[in-house]
GROMACS .gro file of C-alpha atoms in nm:
model
  260
    1MET     CA    1   2.693  -7.494   1.677
    2LEU     CA    2   2.772  -7.237   1.948
    3LEU     CA    3   2.996  -7.046   1.707
    4LYS     CA    4   2.718  -7.042   1.447
    5ARG     CA    5   2.467  -6.899   1.696
    6LEU     CA    6   2.711  -6.628   1.807
    7THR     CA    7   2.782  -6.533   1.446
    8THR     CA    8   2.410  -6.515   1.367
    9GLY     CA    9   2.348  -6.295   1.673
   10ILE     CA   10   2.630  -6.057   1.584
   11VAL     CA   11   2.504  -6.022   1.226
   12GLY     CA   12   2.149  -5.955   1.347
   13LEU     CA   13   2.267  -5.692   1.596
   14THR     CA   14   2.476  -5.524   1.324
   15LEU     CA   15   2.173  -5.506   1.090
   16LEU     CA   16   1.952  -5.358   1.363
   17THR     CA   17   2.217  -5.098   1.446
   18ALA     CA   18   2.253  -5.004   1.081
   19ALA     CA   19   1.875  -4.978   1.042
   20ALA     CA   20   1.851  -4.753   1.346
   21ALA     CA   21   2.130  -4.534   1.214
   22GLY     CA   22   1.957  -4.519   0.877
   23CYS     CA   23   1.632  -4.403   1.043
   24GLY     CA   24   1.829  -4.136   1.226
   25ASP     CA   25   1.968  -4.005   0.898
   26ILE     CA   26   1.619  -3.984   0.747
   27ASP     CA   27   1.483  -3.794   1.046
   28ASP     CA   28   1.770  -3.545   1.033
   29LYS     CA   29   1.711  -3.475   0.665
   30SER     CA   30   1.335  -3.438   0.708
   31SER     CA   31   1.378  -3.187   0.991
   32GLY     CA   32   1.566  -2.951   0.761
   33SER     CA   33   1.813  -2.684   0.868
   34GLY     CA   34   1.834  -2.306   0.904
   35GLY     CA   35   1.500  -2.128   0.872
   36GLY     CA   36   1.325  -2.395   0.666
   37GLY     CA   37   0.952  -2.421   0.730
   38LYS     CA   38   0.932  -2.107   0.945
   39THR     CA   39   0.690  -1.816   0.900
   40VAL     CA   40   0.752  -1.455   0.995
   41THR     CA   41   0.429  -1.267   1.068
   42VAL     CA   42   0.437  -0.895   0.993
   43PHE     CA   43   0.164  -0.645   1.081
   44ALA     CA   44   0.209  -0.329   0.873
   45ALA     CA   45   0.023  -0.011   0.784
   46ALA     CA   46  -0.184  -0.035   0.466
   47SER     CA   47   0.033   0.230   0.299
   48LEU     CA   48   0.328  -0.012   0.318
   49THR     CA   49   0.153  -0.284   0.115
   50GLY     CA   50   0.354  -0.252  -0.205
   51THR     CA   51   0.697  -0.188  -0.054
   52PHE     CA   52   0.677  -0.448   0.222
   53THR     CA   53   0.543  -0.711  -0.017
   54ALA     CA   54   0.850  -0.652  -0.235
   55LEU     CA   55   1.082  -0.665   0.067
   56GLY     CA   56   0.910  -0.983   0.182
   57LYS     CA   57   1.000  -1.153  -0.146
   58THR     CA   58   1.359  -1.035  -0.108
   59PHE     CA   59   1.370  -1.174   0.244
   60GLU     CA   60   1.229  -1.510   0.135
   61SER     CA   61   1.483  -1.541  -0.145
   62SER     CA   62   1.769  -1.494   0.102
   63HIS     CA   63   1.610  -1.728   0.361
   64PRO     CA   64   1.519  -2.052   0.177
   65GLY     CA   65   1.215  -2.219   0.328
   66VAL     CA   66   1.106  -1.910   0.524
   67LYS     CA   67   0.771  -1.747   0.446
   68VAL     CA   68   0.675  -1.390   0.528
   69ARG     CA   69   0.306  -1.350   0.607
   70PHE     CA   70   0.165  -0.998   0.605
   71SER     CA   71  -0.142  -0.841   0.756
   72PHE     CA   72  -0.194  -0.491   0.615
   73GLY     CA   73  -0.452  -0.251   0.750
   74GLY     CA   74  -0.518   0.058   0.956
   75SER     CA   75  -0.241   0.094   1.214
   76SER     CA   76  -0.487   0.153   1.498
   77THR     CA   77  -0.673  -0.169   1.418
   78LEU     CA   78  -0.350  -0.368   1.393
   79ALA     CA   79  -0.225  -0.226   1.723
   80GLN     CA   80  -0.547  -0.330   1.891
   81GLN     CA   81  -0.516  -0.683   1.754
   82ILE     CA   82  -0.160  -0.705   1.888
   83THR     CA   83  -0.266  -0.595   2.236
   84GLN     CA   84  -0.540  -0.856   2.225
   85GLY     CA   85  -0.281  -1.130   2.178
   86ALA     CA   86  -0.239  -1.179   1.803
   87PRO     CA   87   0.079  -1.388   1.741
   88VAL     CA   88   0.292  -1.129   1.560
   89ASP     CA   89   0.667  -1.102   1.505
   90LEU     CA   90   0.696  -0.735   1.417
   91PHE     CA   91   0.484  -0.424   1.372
   92ALA     CA   92   0.536  -0.134   1.130
   93ALA     CA   93   0.297   0.150   1.207
   94ALA     CA   94   0.212   0.469   1.020
   95SER     CA   95   0.243   0.688   1.330
   96PRO     CA   96   0.414   0.697   1.669
   97ALA     CA   97   0.072   0.728   1.834
   98THR     CA   98  -0.043   0.388   1.710
   99MET     CA   99   0.290   0.229   1.801
  100LYS     CA  100   0.251   0.378   2.151
  101THR     CA  101  -0.055   0.159   2.201
  102VAL     CA  102   0.171  -0.144   2.173
  103THR     CA  103   0.464  -0.002   2.370
  104ASP     CA  104   0.234   0.106   2.653
  105ALA     CA  105   0.119  -0.256   2.675
  106HIS     CA  106   0.485  -0.358   2.721
  107LEU     CA  107   0.479  -0.576   2.409
  108VAL     CA  108   0.776  -0.427   2.221
  109ASP     CA  109   1.127  -0.570   2.231
  110GLY     CA  110   1.356  -0.268   2.272
  111GLN     CA  111   1.275   0.073   2.124
  112PRO     CA  112   1.080   0.131   1.800
  113GLN     CA  113   1.285   0.285   1.520
  114THR     CA  114   1.155   0.542   1.273
  115PHE     CA  115   1.238   0.412   0.926
  116VAL     CA  116   1.048   0.646   0.688
  117ARG     CA  117   0.818   0.946   0.678
  118ASN     CA  118   0.512   1.015   0.463
  119ARG     CA  119   0.296   1.314   0.373
  120LEU     CA  120  -0.051   1.366   0.234
  121GLN     CA  121  -0.172   1.450  -0.115
  122ILE     CA  122  -0.516   1.518  -0.251
  123ALA     CA  123  -0.620   1.230  -0.477
  124THR     CA  124  -0.886   1.283  -0.741
  125PRO     CA  125  -1.005   1.068  -1.030
  126ALA     CA  126  -0.770   1.096  -1.327
  127ASP     CA  127  -0.990   1.353  -1.505
  128ASN     CA  128  -1.046   1.553  -1.183
  129PRO     CA  129  -1.420   1.613  -1.241
  130GLY     CA  130  -1.448   1.834  -0.933
  131LYS     CA  131  -1.175   2.069  -1.063
  132VAL     CA  132  -0.990   2.047  -0.732
  133THR     CA  133  -0.674   2.256  -0.713
  134GLY     CA  134  -0.603   2.278  -0.340
  135LEU     CA  135  -0.715   2.199   0.011
  136LYS     CA  136  -0.967   2.485   0.033
  137ASP     CA  137  -1.165   2.337  -0.255
  138LEU     CA  138  -1.253   2.038  -0.036
  139ALA     CA  139  -1.486   2.260   0.169
  140ASP     CA  140  -1.725   2.280  -0.128
  141PRO     CA  141  -2.039   2.090  -0.019
  142LYS     CA  142  -2.098   1.984  -0.378
  143LEU     CA  143  -1.785   1.771  -0.374
  144LYS     CA  144  -1.784   1.414  -0.244
  145VAL     CA  145  -1.477   1.405  -0.020
  146VAL     CA  146  -1.347   1.096   0.159
  147LEU     CA  147  -1.117   1.097   0.461
  148CYS     CA  148  -0.963   0.831   0.681
  149ALA     CA  149  -1.124   0.789   1.021
  150GLU     CA  150  -0.952   1.005   1.284
  151PRO     CA  151  -0.803   0.715   1.489
  152VAL     CA  152  -0.619   0.601   1.175
  153PRO     CA  153  -0.286   0.780   1.112
  154CYS     CA  154  -0.395   0.916   0.772
  155GLY     CA  155  -0.711   1.052   0.940
  156ALA     CA  156  -0.515   1.217   1.220
  157ALA     CA  157  -0.280   1.371   0.962
  158ALA     CA  158  -0.575   1.497   0.755
  159LYS     CA  159  -0.722   1.663   1.064
  160LYS     CA  160  -0.393   1.846   1.128
  161ALA     CA  161  -0.360   1.958   0.766
  162LEU     CA  162  -0.718   2.083   0.743
  163ALA     CA  163  -0.682   2.270   1.072
  164ALA     CA  164  -0.361   2.433   0.946
  165ALA     CA  165  -0.547   2.552   0.637
  166GLY     CA  166  -0.854   2.662   0.833
  167VAL     CA  167  -1.071   2.434   0.619
  168THR     CA  168  -1.376   2.241   0.736
  169VAL     CA  169  -1.475   1.934   0.537
  170LYS     CA  170  -1.789   1.725   0.568
  171PRO     CA  171  -1.678   1.387   0.430
  172VAL     CA  172  -1.923   1.147   0.270
  173SER     CA  173  -1.722   0.858   0.412
  174LEU     CA  174  -1.465   0.789   0.682
  175GLU     CA  175  -1.248   0.490   0.591
  176GLN     CA  176  -1.058   0.259   0.825
  177ASP     CA  177  -0.735   0.271   0.624
  178VAL     CA  178  -0.578   0.473   0.347
  179LYS     CA  179  -0.642   0.205   0.084
  180GLY     CA  180  -1.014   0.226   0.152
  181ALA     CA  181  -1.009   0.603   0.105
  182LEU     CA  182  -0.817   0.577  -0.222
  183ASN     CA  183  -1.047   0.303  -0.353
  184LYS     CA  184  -1.344   0.539  -0.326
  185VAL     CA  185  -1.165   0.769  -0.569
  186THR     CA  186  -1.048   0.503  -0.813
  187LEU     CA  187  -1.400   0.358  -0.825
  188GLY     CA  188  -1.548   0.701  -0.903
  189GLU     CA  189  -1.741   0.712  -0.575
  190ALA     CA  190  -1.562   1.028  -0.455
  191ASP     CA  191  -1.434   1.349  -0.610
  192ALA     CA  192  -1.136   1.367  -0.377
  193ALA     CA  193  -0.964   1.202  -0.082
  194LEU     CA  194  -0.677   1.291   0.146
  195VAL     CA  195  -0.431   1.004   0.125
  196TYR     CA  196  -0.055   0.952   0.135
  197ARG     CA  197   0.141   1.055  -0.171
  198THR     CA  198   0.294   0.705  -0.180
  199ASP     CA  199  -0.053   0.563  -0.242
  200VAL     CA  200  -0.117   0.817  -0.516
  201LYS     CA  201   0.210   0.719  -0.680
  202ALA     CA  202   0.128   0.348  -0.653
  203ALA     CA  203  -0.211   0.405  -0.820
  204GLY     CA  204  -0.041   0.542  -1.131
  205THR     CA  205  -0.272   0.681  -1.398
  206LYS     CA  206  -0.586   0.580  -1.209
  207VAL     CA  207  -0.575   0.898  -1.001
  208HIS     CA  208  -0.446   1.253  -1.010
  209GLY     CA  209  -0.233   1.374  -0.718
  210ILE     CA  210  -0.231   1.733  -0.593
  211ASP     CA  211   0.029   1.868  -0.351
  212PHE     CA  212  -0.067   2.132  -0.096
  213PRO     CA  213   0.159   2.332   0.139
  214GLU     CA  214  -0.027   2.236   0.456
  215SER     CA  215   0.092   1.877   0.415
  216ALA     CA  216   0.418   1.990   0.574
  217LYS     CA  217   0.224   2.043   0.898
  218ALA     CA  218   0.112   1.680   0.910
  219ILE     CA  219   0.405   1.456   0.817
  220ASN     CA  220   0.382   1.108   0.967
  221ASP     CA  221   0.681   0.922   1.106
  222TYR     CA  222   0.668   0.543   1.059
  223PRO     CA  223   0.812   0.336   1.347
  224ILE     CA  224   0.899  -0.034   1.331
  225ALA     CA  225   0.961  -0.277   1.617
  226THR     CA  226   0.987  -0.646   1.695
  227LEU     CA  227   0.758  -0.783   1.963
  228ASN     CA  228   0.884  -0.941   2.283
  229LYS     CA  229   0.656  -1.242   2.237
  230ALA     CA  230   0.750  -1.291   1.871
  231PRO     CA  231   0.722  -1.657   1.761
  232GLN     CA  232   1.031  -1.602   1.539
  233PRO     CA  233   1.236  -1.333   1.719
  234ALA     CA  234   1.564  -1.388   1.532
  235LEU     CA  235   1.400  -1.376   1.188
  236ALA     CA  236   1.191  -1.076   1.293
  237LYS     CA  237   1.507  -0.881   1.379
  238GLU     CA  238   1.660  -0.979   1.045
  239PHE     CA  239   1.354  -0.847   0.862
  240VAL     CA  240   1.381  -0.517   1.049
  241GLN     CA  241   1.748  -0.502   0.948
  242LEU     CA  242   1.645  -0.543   0.585
  243VAL     CA  243   1.395  -0.258   0.614
  244LEU     CA  244   1.660  -0.032   0.770
  245SER     CA  245   1.933  -0.134   0.523
  246PRO     CA  246   2.029   0.074   0.217
  247GLN     CA  247   1.844  -0.184   0.004
  248GLY     CA  248   1.528  -0.145   0.210
  249ARG     CA  249   1.547   0.233   0.213
  250GLY     CA  250   1.597   0.228  -0.163
  251VAL     CA  251   1.271   0.038  -0.214
  252LEU     CA  252   1.085   0.272   0.020
  253THR     CA  253   1.217   0.600  -0.119
  254ALA     CA  254   1.150   0.482  -0.475
  255ALA     CA  255   0.786   0.446  -0.371
  256GLY     CA  256   0.776   0.807  -0.250
  257PHE     CA  257   0.855   0.770   0.119
  258GLU     CA  258   1.093   1.020   0.275
  259ALA     CA  259   1.400   0.937   0.479
  260PRO     CA  260   1.352   1.011   0.851
   0.00000   0.00000   0.00000
């Protein structure tokens, strides 16, 4: 009888131990490994929408289970959101001045790195109804001209270029990012806008792009940096490495950006 009870107890203990081990195996599998289930949050200038979206897909394909979430907009607005505590992993700005807002708040991990440069073009509707040929034409009060707001990098660049040409423009609208300015043209609500040539190229046949020599006086450097309070610091640094890699630079230069 005693032997039977001991045997029964040993069997029961063995089954409980096996069950516990089995539960442990299930938990380990459900927790995943590597970067599974993680999200990298990227704040980036509106002019980077196409290129960074493509690089985000590349990053996700090489990091199974990881998602890259973007917030594109005017760099000054994004910088303000970061200083107000938005949970962001990395910031790619369209000018050093807007990045300085974040660095001055001591929110950057290390030093920002310039990864591309960009210059302005005049964008008109495809048929160029205003017959615009250069920057001086934008002073014509009969033309509906759209600019970016001055705090936005494309607005600051436009101010420099217009000053270099000695041209005064009275815009019908001041937009908060370069996409907003270009949309006014593609929708036929403006005769011309000063935007980045990368945005003109991305718009394809919807708009007509016009180069002007004064654009050389207002080239914007684009800095990128990870943030010191990044929720995913390791993945953020890997994304920056992708942007700075030959593959990343290839995507950016193909879109019309210039190497720094």
